[in-house]
């Protein structure tokens, strides 16, 4: 398959990658909205101008109701962005479609489970294992990309 069509919906594997990337990016965006919701609900703001304009008490970054959601969102940013970037390069290595689809699905599932474990909260090592699973998939794809592109 020509490289230009590998990164298009003409390539069924790209379509699957785009779908699962959309799922985890959408979940990351949802975490941002949930952080804002927590801040507005409890009137907990980090910046003085937000406190003044939105009616909080005093600036703080230590409220656990806000920080738990914010940390989960931060973890998404740290893991979803590398997955999407590396996965884009991984598609161009022309991987086995069954295997690649499994990697994309398990990554998306691991990120959703990570959020559930964080928000409920479910005792460790559940959150750690779900995060490690997604990280391992991204690392595996990164190695495949490096190997395919080495000079």
PDB file of N, CA and C in Angstrom, residues 1 8 20 23-25 28 31 36 39 42 52 56 63 69 73 77 99 104 106-107 117-119 122 129 138:
ATOM      1  N   UNK A   1       0.851  -1.184   0.000  1.00  0.00           N
ATOM      2  CA  UNK A   1       0.000   0.000   0.000  1.00  0.00           C
ATOM      3  C   UNK A   1       0.890   1.238   0.000  1.00  0.00           C
ATOM      4  N   UNK A   8      -4.836   7.078   5.621  1.00  0.00           N
ATOM      5  CA  UNK A   8      -6.143   7.546   5.169  1.00  0.00           C
ATOM      6  C   UNK A   8      -7.174   6.471   5.491  1.00  0.00           C
ATOM      7  N   UNK A  20     -10.095   4.450  17.817  1.00  0.00           N
ATOM      8  CA  UNK A  20      -9.634   4.294  19.202  1.00  0.00           C
ATOM      9  C   UNK A  20      -8.891   5.531  19.693  1.00  0.00           C
ATOM     10  N   UNK A  23     -11.582   7.887  20.699  1.00  0.00           N
ATOM     11  CA  UNK A  23     -12.151   7.499  21.995  1.00  0.00           C
ATOM     12  C   UNK A  23     -11.297   8.047  23.139  1.00  0.00           C
ATOM     13  N   UNK A  24      -9.990   7.812  23.086  1.00  0.00           N
ATOM     14  CA  UNK A  24      -9.147   8.239  24.214  1.00  0.00           C
ATOM     15  C   UNK A  24      -8.940   9.752  24.232  1.00  0.00           C
ATOM     16  N   UNK A  25      -8.933  10.386  23.073  1.00  0.00           N
ATOM     17  CA  UNK A  25      -8.859  11.855  23.054  1.00  0.00           C
ATOM     18  C   UNK A  25     -10.156  12.434  23.609  1.00  0.00           C
ATOM     19  N   UNK A  28     -10.076  12.178  27.276  1.00  0.00           N
ATOM     20  CA  UNK A  28      -9.186  13.197  27.837  1.00  0.00           C
ATOM     21  C   UNK A  28      -9.898  14.543  27.897  1.00  0.00           C
ATOM     22  N   UNK A  31     -12.269  14.623  30.778  1.00  0.00           N
ATOM     23  CA  UNK A  31     -11.615  14.844  32.070  1.00  0.00           C
ATOM     24  C   UNK A  31     -11.369  16.336  32.304  1.00  0.00           C
ATOM     25  N   UNK A  36     -13.224  21.217  35.404  1.00  0.00           N
ATOM     26  CA  UNK A  36     -13.917  22.511  35.468  1.00  0.00           C
ATOM     27  C   UNK A  36     -15.194  22.376  36.295  1.00  0.00           C
ATOM     28  N   UNK A  39     -14.330  22.349  39.931  1.00  0.00           N
ATOM     29  CA  UNK A  39     -13.940  23.691  40.385  1.00  0.00           C
ATOM     30  C   UNK A  39     -15.167  24.582  40.581  1.00  0.00           C
ATOM     31  N   UNK A  42     -17.605  23.294  43.607  1.00  0.00           N
ATOM     32  CA  UNK A  42     -17.090  23.532  44.961  1.00  0.00           C
ATOM     33  C   UNK A  42     -16.455  24.901  45.131  1.00  0.00           C
ATOM     34  N   UNK A  52     -11.868  35.763  42.502  1.00  0.00           N
ATOM     35  CA  UNK A  52     -12.562  37.049  42.509  1.00  0.00           C
ATOM     36  C   UNK A  52     -13.740  37.065  41.532  1.00  0.00           C
ATOM     37  N   UNK A  56     -15.042  32.241  44.614  1.00  0.00           N
ATOM     38  CA  UNK A  56     -14.403  31.298  45.520  1.00  0.00           C
ATOM     39  C   UNK A  56     -13.964  31.978  46.801  1.00  0.00           C
ATOM     40  N   UNK A  63      -7.289  21.101  47.117  1.00  0.00           N
ATOM     41  CA  UNK A  63      -8.585  20.487  47.362  1.00  0.00           C
ATOM     42  C   UNK A  63      -8.645  19.138  46.651  1.00  0.00           C
ATOM     43  N   UNK A  69      -9.505  14.579  40.119  1.00  0.00           N
ATOM     44  CA  UNK A  69      -9.923  14.631  38.714  1.00  0.00           C
ATOM     45  C   UNK A  69      -8.808  15.239  37.871  1.00  0.00           C
ATOM     46  N   UNK A  73      -6.751  13.587  34.722  1.00  0.00           N
ATOM     47  CA  UNK A  73      -6.650  14.279  33.433  1.00  0.00           C
ATOM     48  C   UNK A  73      -5.185  14.432  33.023  1.00  0.00           C
ATOM     49  N   UNK A  77      -3.192  13.077  29.605  1.00  0.00           N
ATOM     50  CA  UNK A  77      -2.359  13.895  28.722  1.00  0.00           C
ATOM     51  C   UNK A  77      -0.991  13.240  28.534  1.00  0.00           C
ATOM     52  N   UNK A  99      -3.082  -7.844  15.069  1.00  0.00           N
ATOM     53  CA  UNK A  99      -2.266  -7.497  16.228  1.00  0.00           C
ATOM     54  C   UNK A  99      -2.375  -6.006  16.541  1.00  0.00           C
ATOM     55  N   UNK A 104      -4.551  -1.315  19.803  1.00  0.00           N
ATOM     56  CA  UNK A 104      -5.360  -0.093  19.900  1.00  0.00           C
ATOM     57  C   UNK A 104      -6.532  -0.283  20.865  1.00  0.00           C
ATOM     58  N   UNK A 106      -6.854  -2.528  23.349  1.00  0.00           N
ATOM     59  CA  UNK A 106      -6.409  -2.713  24.736  1.00  0.00           C
ATOM     60  C   UNK A 106      -5.938  -1.382  25.320  1.00  0.00           C
ATOM     61  N   UNK A 107      -5.281  -0.554  24.513  1.00  0.00           N
ATOM     62  CA  UNK A 107      -4.865   0.761  25.007  1.00  0.00           C
ATOM     63  C   UNK A 107      -6.095   1.563  25.432  1.00  0.00           C
ATOM     64  N   UNK A 117     -10.676   3.391  37.859  1.00  0.00           N
ATOM     65  CA  UNK A 117      -9.883   3.110  39.069  1.00  0.00           C
ATOM     66  C   UNK A 117      -9.550   4.387  39.819  1.00  0.00           C
ATOM     67  N   UNK A 118      -9.286   5.464  39.105  1.00  0.00           N
ATOM     68  CA  UNK A 118      -8.933   6.732  39.742  1.00  0.00           C
ATOM     69  C   UNK A 118     -10.150   7.394  40.381  1.00  0.00           C
ATOM     70  N   UNK A 119     -11.270   7.377  39.683  1.00  0.00           N
ATOM     71  CA  UNK A 119     -12.429   8.135  40.145  1.00  0.00           C
ATOM     72  C   UNK A 119     -13.239   7.427  41.212  1.00  0.00           C
ATOM     73  N   UNK A 122     -10.592   2.680  43.174  1.00  0.00           N
ATOM     74  CA  UNK A 122     -10.394   1.242  43.376  1.00  0.00           C
ATOM     75  C   UNK A 122      -8.971   1.062  43.910  1.00  0.00           C
ATOM     76  N   UNK A 129      -1.706  -0.921  37.246  1.00  0.00           N
ATOM     77  CA  UNK A 129      -1.674  -1.944  36.199  1.00  0.00           C
ATOM     78  C   UNK A 129      -2.351  -1.458  34.921  1.00  0.00           C
ATOM     79  N   UNK A 138       2.239   1.554  24.148  1.00  0.00           N
ATOM     80  CA  UNK A 138       2.885   2.676  23.460  1.00  0.00           C
ATOM     81  C   UNK A 138       4.377   2.416  23.311  1.00  0.00           C
TER      82      UNK A 138
END
